[in-house]
Amino acid sequence: MKKKHHLLVVFTQYFVLIVSMFIAALFFQKTADNFGRFYILVVLSLLYIVWGIWHHGYTERLDKLVLFEYSLVSAIVILLSALGLGIIRFF
Amino acid sequence: MLHKTLVTYVFFILSILFINFILVLKVPDILGYATDVKVSDLLFYTNSLREKKGLDNLSLNETLSKAAKAKANDMFKDDYWAHTSPSGKEPWDFITGAGYDYIYAGENLAVDFSKSEDVVDAWNDSPSHRDNLLSAKYNEIGFAVLDGELQGRKTTLIVQMFGYEREQNRLANLPSAVKVEKSLPIEIPAPIVEIPAPVSGSVLSTTTVMNASRYIALILGIFLTAFISIDWFYVKRTGIIRISGNTFFHVLLLLLAILGIWYTNIGLVL
């Protein structure tokens, strides 16, 4: 029973993340302005860190390194988006 | 106990979804008010360039802005990216259609920019657009910054229209006594419209730099995604146990960003 409940929660967590990504992609496509598109990716990246803490906290695998990993991936996504959407320039 | 835990998790999930919805739904409002391409900034940067060259400032003309808006709407409606519409409408058709009787007129177009400064810089980098920006023939300017769908993509279109209004038009607004006094035939040159030629790629322009940044972001993104995926595959195959995050979702998030960058165009002037 406990294992079943655990699986249910983990799958719900995955579902929440996929739905969030899907909503972000939908709004990204519907947004005309690159600044708005960048904003959507920033929100999604920040939510990804929150999701990482939630998911790894629940599965008792939350560690400083894991937190750093999620923050790093989010930072990379924000940086790539800023470069790719013309918010900042490489040179 | 189980019920309590479930309620807590459902509440947490709903909170995340609610925050996500609110933040993302706020975007259209943010776009309307906080987008970095603003008419006031476009006017400021255009006039700053003119001041540097010792030219007079251009004043914002509502009729020219109306013409620019009509042009932008027409581009979205007929889905074209050109100075002349598929039905043969020229820029001056919009200018005269809005009620601006000109001697000289010009038009600059831009699409897919995030900042006003970048738009004016990109125009300034192109000799033919710069001719419009720095022409002493004009004394008035109008802008339109419109969001819409152009050639299958949601985008922000910027139309800049320059003009020098025919003096007669101004005389028409003067008191009748003055009008009579000045109604002698005046030699007026034929209307002239300046349309920029296509941009040559020989100069390292603002748009070139922006597109180079876009490609660098794409290459870096693809490289990182490939690297993480190979690492993930190797760890799975060899059965290495290590404390790490969920690699599948890292890859998914990176792929989403790459697709977003791929889908988005940046910086094009005409």
mmCIF file of C-alpha atoms in Angstrom:
data_model
loop_
_atom_site.group_PDB
_atom_site.id
_atom_site.type_symbol
_atom_site.label_atom_id
_atom_site.label_comp_id
_atom_site.label_asym_id
_atom_site.label_seq_id
_atom_site.Cartn_x
_atom_site.Cartn_y
_atom_site.Cartn_z
ATOM 1 C CA MET A 1 0.000 0.000 0.000
ATOM 2 C CA LYS A 2 2.811 2.365 0.999
ATOM 3 C CA LYS A 3 4.763 1.513 -2.168
ATOM 4 C CA LYS A 4 1.687 2.075 -4.299
ATOM 5 C CA HIS A 5 1.154 5.471 -2.741
ATOM 6 C CA HIS A 6 4.821 6.336 -3.270
ATOM 7 C CA LEU A 7 4.588 5.438 -6.962
ATOM 8 C CA LEU A 8 1.407 7.447 -7.337
ATOM 9 C CA VAL A 9 3.045 10.547 -5.900
ATOM 10 C CA VAL A 10 6.186 10.141 -8.053
ATOM 11 C CA PHE A 11 4.105 9.717 -11.207
ATOM 12 C CA THR A 12 2.053 12.749 -10.222
ATOM 13 C CA GLN A 13 5.288 14.696 -9.890
ATOM 14 C CA TYR A 14 6.356 13.664 -13.393
ATOM 15 C CA PHE A 15 2.914 14.535 -14.695
ATOM 16 C CA VAL A 16 3.077 18.022 -13.134
ATOM 17 C CA LEU A 17 6.474 18.685 -14.722
ATOM 18 C CA ILE A 18 5.417 17.481 -18.165
ATOM 19 C CA VAL A 19 2.192 19.507 -17.999
ATOM 20 C CA SER A 20 4.180 22.603 -16.943
ATOM 21 C CA MET A 21 6.552 22.111 -19.886
ATOM 22 C CA PHE A 22 3.629 21.605 -22.237
ATOM 23 C CA ILE A 23 1.885 24.783 -21.009
ATOM 24 C CA ALA A 24 5.141 26.730 -21.335
ATOM 25 C CA ALA A 25 5.626 25.435 -24.915
ATOM 26 C CA LEU A 26 2.053 26.382 -25.774
ATOM 27 C CA PHE A 27 2.438 29.926 -24.476
ATOM 28 C CA PHE A 28 5.871 30.204 -26.070
ATOM 29 C CA GLN A 29 4.287 29.471 -29.438
ATOM 30 C CA LYS A 30 1.459 31.939 -28.781
ATOM 31 C CA THR A 31 3.771 34.766 -27.674
ATOM 32 C CA ALA A 32 4.932 37.144 -30.376
ATOM 33 C CA ASP A 33 7.651 39.003 -28.521
ATOM 34 C CA ASN A 34 11.091 37.492 -27.881
ATOM 35 C CA PHE A 35 11.246 39.205 -24.488
ATOM 36 C CA GLY A 36 8.020 37.413 -23.496
ATOM 37 C CA ARG A 37 9.381 34.121 -24.802
ATOM 38 C CA PHE A 38 12.523 34.581 -22.719
ATOM 39 C CA TYR A 39 10.351 35.306 -19.680
ATOM 40 C CA ILE A 40 8.449 32.022 -20.205
ATOM 41 C CA LEU A 41 11.709 30.029 -20.309
ATOM 42 C CA VAL A 42 12.985 31.811 -17.175
ATOM 43 C CA VAL A 43 9.750 30.930 -15.305
ATOM 44 C CA LEU A 44 9.981 27.326 -16.502
ATOM 45 C CA SER A 45 13.640 27.067 -15.446
ATOM 46 C CA LEU A 46 12.887 28.428 -11.973
ATOM 47 C CA LEU A 47 9.957 26.038 -11.628
ATOM 48 C CA TYR A 48 12.302 23.233 -12.633
ATOM 49 C CA ILE A 49 14.509 23.947 -9.592
ATOM 50 C CA VAL A 50 11.411 23.918 -7.330
ATOM 51 C CA TRP A 51 10.308 20.670 -8.945
ATOM 52 C CA GLY A 52 13.765 19.154 -8.441
ATOM 53 C CA ILE A 53 13.684 19.983 -4.732
ATOM 54 C CA TRP A 54 10.153 18.624 -4.409
ATOM 55 C CA HIS A 55 10.870 15.404 -6.308
ATOM 56 C CA HIS A 56 14.227 14.609 -4.719
ATOM 57 C CA GLY A 57 12.986 15.661 -1.286
ATOM 58 C CA TYR A 58 10.135 13.170 -1.573
ATOM 59 C CA THR A 59 12.322 10.341 -2.859
ATOM 60 C CA GLU A 60 14.890 11.158 -0.125
ATOM 61 C CA ARG A 61 17.648 11.800 -2.649
ATOM 62 C CA LEU A 62 17.968 15.510 -2.086
ATOM 63 C CA ASP A 63 21.583 16.495 -1.782
ATOM 64 C CA LYS A 64 23.605 19.698 -2.154
ATOM 65 C CA LEU A 65 25.035 18.306 -5.393
ATOM 66 C CA VAL A 66 21.572 17.503 -6.754
ATOM 67 C CA LEU A 67 20.398 21.005 -5.911
ATOM 68 C CA PHE A 68 23.495 22.405 -7.638
ATOM 69 C CA GLU A 69 22.793 20.214 -10.678
ATOM 70 C CA TYR A 70 19.230 21.515 -11.046
ATOM 71 C CA SER A 71 20.378 25.113 -10.532
ATOM 72 C CA LEU A 72 23.142 24.653 -13.124
ATOM 73 C CA VAL A 73 20.789 23.174 -15.735
ATOM 74 C CA SER A 74 18.310 26.023 -15.135
ATOM 75 C CA ALA A 75 21.069 28.639 -15.353
ATOM 76 C CA ILE A 76 22.296 27.103 -18.634
ATOM 77 C CA VAL A 77 18.769 27.149 -20.068
ATOM 78 C CA ILE A 78 18.314 30.815 -19.030
ATOM 79 C CA LEU A 79 21.699 31.774 -20.514
ATOM 80 C CA LEU A 80 21.081 29.911 -23.779
ATOM 81 C CA SER A 81 17.609 31.462 -24.057
ATOM 82 C CA ALA A 82 18.975 34.973 -23.461
ATOM 83 C CA LEU A 83 21.599 34.422 -26.157
ATOM 84 C CA GLY A 84 19.318 32.642 -28.570
ATOM 85 C CA LEU A 85 16.395 35.041 -28.301
ATOM 86 C CA GLY A 86 18.481 38.183 -28.742
ATOM 87 C CA ILE A 87 18.212 39.415 -25.132
ATOM 88 C CA ILE A 88 22.005 39.445 -24.758
ATOM 89 C CA ARG A 89 24.761 39.160 -27.353
ATOM 90 C CA PHE A 90 27.763 36.872 -27.331
ATOM 91 C CA PHE A 91 30.150 39.618 -28.430
ATOM 92 C CA MET B 1 -2.708 9.508 7.470
ATOM 93 C CA LEU B 2 -2.798 8.554 3.800
ATOM 94 C CA HIS B 3 -5.670 10.949 3.199
ATOM 95 C CA LYS B 4 -3.760 13.799 4.869
ATOM 96 C CA THR B 5 -0.649 13.136 2.784
ATOM 97 C CA LEU B 6 -2.651 13.000 -0.405
ATOM 98 C CA VAL B 7 -4.388 16.290 0.388
ATOM 99 C CA THR B 8 -0.991 17.915 1.048
ATOM 100 C CA TYR B 9 0.374 16.711 -2.271
ATOM 101 C CA VAL B 10 -2.719 17.654 -4.241
ATOM 102 C CA PHE B 11 -2.516 21.131 -2.676
ATOM 103 C CA PHE B 12 1.169 21.394 -3.607
ATOM 104 C CA ILE B 13 0.527 20.277 -7.192
ATOM 105 C CA LEU B 14 -2.352 22.672 -7.606
ATOM 106 C CA SER B 15 -0.231 25.498 -6.180
ATOM 107 C CA ILE B 16 2.540 24.861 -8.720
ATOM 108 C CA LEU B 17 0.052 24.644 -11.587
ATOM 109 C CA PHE B 18 -1.704 27.792 -10.364
ATOM 110 C CA ILE B 19 1.572 29.751 -10.097
ATOM 111 C CA ASN B 20 2.592 28.496 -13.537
ATOM 112 C CA PHE B 21 -0.755 29.499 -15.056
ATOM 113 C CA ILE B 22 -0.752 32.929 -13.404
ATOM 114 C CA LEU B 23 2.827 33.689 -14.428
ATOM 115 C CA VAL B 24 2.374 32.516 -17.988
ATOM 116 C CA LEU B 25 -1.061 34.089 -18.382
ATOM 117 C CA LYS B 26 0.444 37.380 -17.242
ATOM 118 C CA VAL B 27 2.785 37.313 -20.244
ATOM 119 C CA PRO B 28 0.394 38.930 -22.743
ATOM 120 C CA ASP B 29 -0.120 41.826 -20.313
ATOM 121 C CA ILE B 30 3.587 42.089 -19.765
ATOM 122 C CA LEU B 31 4.118 42.105 -23.505
ATOM 123 C CA GLY B 32 1.679 44.938 -23.900
ATOM 124 C CA TYR B 33 3.366 47.176 -21.378
ATOM 125 C CA ALA B 34 6.874 45.940 -20.721
ATOM 126 C CA THR B 35 8.081 44.868 -24.142
ATOM 127 C CA ASP B 36 11.396 46.501 -24.828
ATOM 128 C CA VAL B 37 10.404 47.825 -28.246
ATOM 129 C CA LYS B 38 8.608 51.082 -27.542
ATOM 130 C CA VAL B 39 7.720 53.989 -29.811
ATOM 131 C CA SER B 40 9.211 56.504 -27.357
ATOM 132 C CA ASP B 41 12.532 54.609 -27.338
ATOM 133 C CA LEU B 42 12.576 54.220 -31.124
ATOM 134 C CA LEU B 43 12.057 57.981 -31.450
ATOM 135 C CA PHE B 44 14.732 58.679 -28.847
ATOM 136 C CA TYR B 45 17.390 56.488 -30.505
ATOM 137 C CA THR B 46 16.522 57.791 -33.982
ATOM 138 C CA ASN B 47 16.832 61.398 -32.848
ATOM 139 C CA SER B 48 20.028 60.627 -30.903
ATOM 140 C CA LEU B 49 21.611 59.408 -34.145
ATOM 141 C CA ARG B 50 20.454 62.521 -35.975
ATOM 142 C CA GLU B 51 21.774 64.789 -33.225
ATOM 143 C CA LYS B 52 25.198 63.150 -33.512
ATOM 144 C CA LYS B 53 25.195 64.074 -37.216
ATOM 145 C CA GLY B 54 24.068 67.626 -36.458
ATOM 146 C CA LEU B 55 20.601 67.100 -37.928
ATOM 147 C CA ASP B 56 17.308 68.394 -36.569
ATOM 148 C CA ASN B 57 15.168 66.096 -34.443
ATOM 149 C CA LEU B 58 12.178 64.464 -36.092
ATOM 150 C CA SER B 59 8.833 65.125 -34.459
ATOM 151 C CA LEU B 60 6.334 62.332 -33.928
ATOM 152 C CA ASN B 61 3.405 62.701 -36.318
ATOM 153 C CA GLU B 62 0.155 60.932 -35.482
ATOM 154 C CA THR B 63 -0.911 60.664 -39.145
ATOM 155 C CA LEU B 64 2.359 58.971 -40.090
ATOM 156 C CA SER B 65 1.953 56.631 -37.098
ATOM 157 C CA LYS B 66 -1.562 55.856 -38.356
ATOM 158 C CA ALA B 67 -0.085 55.068 -41.804
ATOM 159 C CA ALA B 68 2.600 52.866 -40.199
ATOM 160 C CA LYS B 69 -0.071 50.999 -38.247
ATOM 161 C CA ALA B 70 -2.135 50.500 -41.419
ATOM 162 C CA LYS B 71 0.952 49.142 -43.181
ATOM 163 C CA ALA B 72 1.745 46.734 -40.301
ATOM 164 C CA ASN B 73 -1.880 45.527 -40.228
ATOM 165 C CA ASP B 74 -1.811 45.023 -43.986
ATOM 166 C CA MET B 75 1.413 42.990 -43.719
ATOM 167 C CA PHE B 76 -0.164 40.722 -41.114
ATOM 168 C CA LYS B 77 -3.448 40.484 -43.053
ATOM 169 C CA ASP B 78 -1.878 39.625 -46.432
ATOM 170 C CA ASP B 79 1.042 37.761 -44.831
ATOM 171 C CA TYR B 80 3.969 39.451 -46.585
ATOM 172 C CA TRP B 81 7.345 40.891 -45.598
ATOM 173 C CA ALA B 82 8.070 43.570 -48.195
ATOM 174 C CA HIS B 83 7.738 47.262 -48.925
ATOM 175 C CA THR B 84 5.199 46.506 -51.648
ATOM 176 C CA SER B 85 2.198 44.295 -50.866
ATOM 177 C CA PRO B 86 1.270 41.304 -53.091
ATOM 178 C CA SER B 87 -1.691 43.350 -54.342
ATOM 179 C CA GLY B 88 0.708 46.132 -55.391
ATOM 180 C CA LYS B 89 0.156 48.567 -52.512
ATOM 181 C CA GLU B 90 3.187 50.840 -52.099
ATOM 182 C CA PRO B 91 4.244 52.572 -48.866
ATOM 183 C CA TRP B 92 2.933 55.914 -50.142
ATOM 184 C CA ASP B 93 -0.542 54.377 -50.532
ATOM 185 C CA PHE B 94 -0.668 53.993 -46.754
ATOM 186 C CA ILE B 95 0.812 57.444 -46.161
ATOM 187 C CA THR B 96 -1.609 59.270 -48.433
ATOM 188 C CA GLY B 97 -4.407 56.936 -47.320
ATOM 189 C CA ALA B 98 -3.906 58.119 -43.752
ATOM 190 C CA GLY B 99 -4.241 61.725 -44.943
ATOM 191 C CA TYR B 100 -0.579 62.762 -44.972
ATOM 192 C CA ASP B 101 0.162 64.852 -48.051
ATOM 193 C CA TYR B 102 3.907 64.590 -48.426
ATOM 194 C CA ILE B 103 6.718 65.953 -50.504
ATOM 195 C CA TYR B 104 9.226 63.417 -49.223
ATOM 196 C CA ALA B 105 8.464 60.112 -47.523
ATOM 197 C CA GLY B 106 10.375 57.008 -46.515
ATOM 198 C CA GLU B 107 9.836 53.663 -44.862
ATOM 199 C CA ASN B 108 11.968 51.311 -42.752
ATOM 200 C CA LEU B 109 10.770 47.893 -41.591
ATOM 201 C CA ALA B 110 12.015 45.545 -38.873
ATOM 202 C CA VAL B 111 10.856 42.247 -37.428
ATOM 203 C CA ASP B 112 11.818 39.928 -34.545
ATOM 204 C CA PHE B 113 13.668 42.403 -32.319
ATOM 205 C CA SER B 114 13.554 42.515 -28.513
ATOM 206 C CA LYS B 115 15.034 45.944 -27.885
ATOM 207 C CA SER B 116 14.400 49.368 -29.435
ATOM 208 C CA GLU B 117 18.115 50.152 -29.444
ATOM 209 C CA ASP B 118 18.860 47.004 -31.486
ATOM 210 C CA VAL B 119 16.228 47.975 -34.062
ATOM 211 C CA VAL B 120 17.706 51.447 -34.617
ATOM 212 C CA ASP B 121 21.260 50.018 -34.561
ATOM 213 C CA ALA B 122 20.294 47.467 -37.234
ATOM 214 C CA TRP B 123 18.802 50.194 -39.435
ATOM 215 C CA ASN B 124 21.887 52.313 -38.860
ATOM 216 C CA ASP B 125 24.120 49.412 -39.949
ATOM 217 C CA SER B 126 22.426 49.236 -43.338
ATOM 218 C CA PRO B 127 23.437 52.114 -45.657
ATOM 219 C CA SER B 128 20.035 52.446 -47.314
ATOM 220 C CA HIS B 129 18.110 52.422 -44.020
ATOM 221 C CA ARG B 130 20.661 54.834 -42.555
ATOM 222 C CA ASP B 131 19.951 57.187 -45.470
ATOM 223 C CA ASN B 132 16.355 57.339 -44.246
ATOM 224 C CA LEU B 133 17.335 57.738 -40.586
ATOM 225 C CA LEU B 134 19.787 60.518 -41.343
ATOM 226 C CA SER B 135 18.013 62.282 -44.173
ATOM 227 C CA ALA B 136 17.685 66.044 -43.838
ATOM 228 C CA LYS B 137 14.670 65.864 -46.150
ATOM 229 C CA TYR B 138 12.388 64.641 -43.374
ATOM 230 C CA ASN B 139 11.081 66.530 -40.401
ATOM 231 C CA GLU B 140 8.416 64.133 -39.130
ATOM 232 C CA ILE B 141 8.230 60.476 -38.207
ATOM 233 C CA GLY B 142 5.634 57.836 -37.313
ATOM 234 C CA PHE B 143 5.936 54.367 -35.831
ATOM 235 C CA ALA B 144 3.924 51.215 -35.397
ATOM 236 C CA VAL B 145 4.949 48.317 -33.150
ATOM 237 C CA LEU B 146 2.466 45.499 -33.633
ATOM 238 C CA ASP B 147 2.287 41.860 -32.564
ATOM 239 C CA GLY B 148 0.800 39.327 -34.941
ATOM 240 C CA GLU B 149 1.387 36.261 -37.075
ATOM 241 C CA LEU B 150 3.606 36.684 -40.102
ATOM 242 C CA GLN B 151 4.443 33.795 -42.425
ATOM 243 C CA GLY B 152 3.390 31.233 -39.840
ATOM 244 C CA ARG B 153 5.219 32.783 -36.902
ATOM 245 C CA LYS B 154 4.069 34.981 -34.056
ATOM 246 C CA THR B 155 6.203 38.083 -34.182
ATOM 247 C CA THR B 156 6.561 41.792 -33.473
ATOM 248 C CA LEU B 157 6.597 43.998 -36.552
ATOM 249 C CA ILE B 158 8.073 47.492 -36.474
ATOM 250 C CA VAL B 159 7.212 50.042 -39.159
ATOM 251 C CA GLN B 160 8.952 53.405 -39.265
ATOM 252 C CA MET B 161 7.632 56.051 -41.656
ATOM 253 C CA PHE B 162 9.312 59.346 -42.427
ATOM 254 C CA GLY B 163 7.782 62.372 -44.037
ATOM 255 C CA TYR B 164 7.949 65.986 -44.974
ATOM 256 C CA GLU B 165 4.460 67.318 -45.318
ATOM 257 C CA ARG B 166 3.465 69.488 -48.257
ATOM 258 C CA GLU B 167 3.345 73.087 -47.163
ATOM 259 C CA GLN B 168 -0.064 73.588 -48.829
ATOM 260 C CA ASN B 169 -1.572 71.163 -46.386
ATOM 261 C CA ARG B 170 -0.413 73.272 -43.508
ATOM 262 C CA LEU B 171 -1.678 76.432 -45.162
ATOM 263 C CA ALA B 172 -5.099 74.806 -45.357
ATOM 264 C CA ASN B 173 -5.238 74.873 -41.587
ATOM 265 C CA LEU B 174 -4.355 78.557 -41.335
ATOM 266 C CA PRO B 175 -6.989 81.296 -40.917
ATOM 267 C CA SER B 176 -8.643 82.294 -44.216
ATOM 268 C CA ALA B 177 -6.998 85.754 -44.255
ATOM 269 C CA VAL B 178 -3.563 84.202 -44.244
ATOM 270 C CA LYS B 179 -4.661 81.571 -46.738
ATOM 271 C CA VAL B 180 -5.700 84.174 -49.282
ATOM 272 C CA GLU B 181 -2.451 86.010 -48.834
ATOM 273 C CA LYS B 182 -0.394 82.856 -49.440
ATOM 274 C CA SER B 183 -2.516 81.150 -52.040
ATOM 275 C CA LEU B 184 -0.225 82.089 -54.910
ATOM 276 C CA PRO B 185 0.952 79.164 -57.029
ATOM 277 C CA ILE B 186 3.985 77.555 -55.473
ATOM 278 C CA GLU B 187 6.299 75.238 -57.291
ATOM 279 C CA ILE B 188 6.120 71.922 -55.493
ATOM 280 C CA PRO B 189 8.335 69.011 -56.415
ATOM 281 C CA ALA B 190 6.736 65.651 -57.172
ATOM 282 C CA PRO B 191 6.400 63.334 -54.146
ATOM 283 C CA ILE B 192 9.450 61.197 -53.516
ATOM 284 C CA VAL B 193 9.454 57.986 -51.508
ATOM 285 C CA GLU B 194 12.668 56.459 -50.229
ATOM 286 C CA ILE B 195 12.570 52.696 -49.931
ATOM 287 C CA PRO B 196 15.734 51.052 -48.598
ATOM 288 C CA ALA B 197 17.530 48.523 -50.750
ATOM 289 C CA PRO B 198 18.123 45.016 -49.352
ATOM 290 C CA VAL B 199 20.835 44.884 -46.688
ATOM 291 C CA SER B 200 24.237 43.663 -47.855
ATOM 292 C CA GLY B 201 25.961 41.135 -45.635
ATOM 293 C CA SER B 202 29.458 42.544 -45.934
ATOM 294 C CA VAL B 203 29.385 44.533 -42.684
ATOM 295 C CA LEU B 204 29.332 42.949 -39.201
ATOM 296 C CA SER B 205 25.948 44.463 -38.443
ATOM 297 C CA THR B 206 23.761 44.297 -35.334
ATOM 298 C CA THR B 207 21.572 41.651 -36.963
ATOM 299 C CA THR B 208 24.648 39.574 -37.896
ATOM 300 C CA VAL B 209 25.894 39.707 -34.294
ATOM 301 C CA MET B 210 22.443 38.795 -32.945
ATOM 302 C CA ASN B 211 22.116 35.866 -35.330
ATOM 303 C CA ALA B 212 25.672 34.737 -34.532
ATOM 304 C CA SER B 213 24.693 34.712 -30.826
ATOM 305 C CA ARG B 214 21.605 32.676 -31.721
ATOM 306 C CA TYR B 215 23.653 30.077 -33.578
ATOM 307 C CA ILE B 216 26.234 29.921 -30.768
ATOM 308 C CA ALA B 217 23.371 29.297 -28.308
ATOM 309 C CA LEU B 218 21.983 26.560 -30.548
ATOM 310 C CA ILE B 219 25.368 24.862 -30.976
ATOM 311 C CA LEU B 220 26.130 25.037 -27.235
ATOM 312 C CA GLY B 221 22.648 23.729 -26.398
ATOM 313 C CA ILE B 222 22.880 20.820 -28.837
ATOM 314 C CA PHE B 223 26.408 19.975 -27.630
ATOM 315 C CA LEU B 224 25.341 19.977 -23.958
ATOM 316 C CA THR B 225 22.218 17.938 -24.659
ATOM 317 C CA ALA B 226 24.237 15.385 -26.618
ATOM 318 C CA PHE B 227 26.896 15.265 -23.872
ATOM 319 C CA ILE B 228 24.330 14.728 -21.073
ATOM 320 C CA SER B 229 22.472 12.117 -23.150
ATOM 321 C CA ILE B 230 25.656 10.129 -23.873
ATOM 322 C CA ASP B 231 26.645 10.328 -20.196
ATOM 323 C CA TRP B 232 23.172 9.137 -19.169
ATOM 324 C CA PHE B 233 23.293 6.255 -21.651
ATOM 325 C CA TYR B 234 26.769 5.223 -20.438
ATOM 326 C CA VAL B 235 25.779 5.341 -16.750
ATOM 327 C CA LYS B 236 22.659 3.250 -17.420
ATOM 328 C CA ARG B 237 24.559 0.705 -19.504
ATOM 329 C CA THR B 238 27.429 0.221 -17.088
ATOM 330 C CA GLY B 239 25.191 0.303 -14.016
ATOM 331 C CA ILE B 240 27.178 3.021 -12.248
ATOM 332 C CA ILE B 241 25.453 4.216 -9.089
ATOM 333 C CA ARG B 242 25.727 7.924 -8.495
ATOM 334 C CA ILE B 243 23.814 10.667 -6.781
ATOM 335 C CA SER B 244 22.372 12.864 -9.483
ATOM 336 C CA GLY B 245 19.241 14.607 -10.677
ATOM 337 C CA ASN B 246 16.813 13.311 -13.230
ATOM 338 C CA THR B 247 18.842 13.387 -16.452
ATOM 339 C CA PHE B 248 15.840 12.655 -18.662
ATOM 340 C CA PHE B 249 14.147 15.884 -17.555
ATOM 341 C CA HIS B 250 17.401 17.876 -17.856
ATOM 342 C CA VAL B 251 17.530 16.769 -21.493
ATOM 343 C CA LEU B 252 13.828 17.532 -21.966
ATOM 344 C CA LEU B 253 14.229 21.072 -20.585
ATOM 345 C CA LEU B 254 17.301 21.703 -22.740
ATOM 346 C CA LEU B 255 15.509 20.361 -25.817
ATOM 347 C CA LEU B 256 12.571 22.657 -25.120
ATOM 348 C CA ALA B 257 14.907 25.663 -24.977
ATOM 349 C CA ILE B 258 16.701 24.562 -28.179
ATOM 350 C CA LEU B 259 13.395 24.146 -30.009
ATOM 351 C CA GLY B 260 12.278 27.561 -28.750
ATOM 352 C CA ILE B 261 15.464 29.199 -30.021
ATOM 353 C CA TRP B 262 15.176 27.317 -33.307
ATOM 354 C CA TYR B 263 11.549 28.429 -33.712
ATOM 355 C CA THR B 264 12.340 32.089 -32.985
ATOM 356 C CA ASN B 265 13.758 34.436 -35.583
ATOM 357 C CA ILE B 266 15.737 37.465 -34.512
ATOM 358 C CA GLY B 267 16.525 40.740 -36.076
ATOM 359 C CA LEU B 268 15.551 41.307 -39.700
ATOM 360 C CA VAL B 269 15.342 44.718 -41.355
ATOM 361 C CA LEU B 270 13.906 45.702 -44.721
#
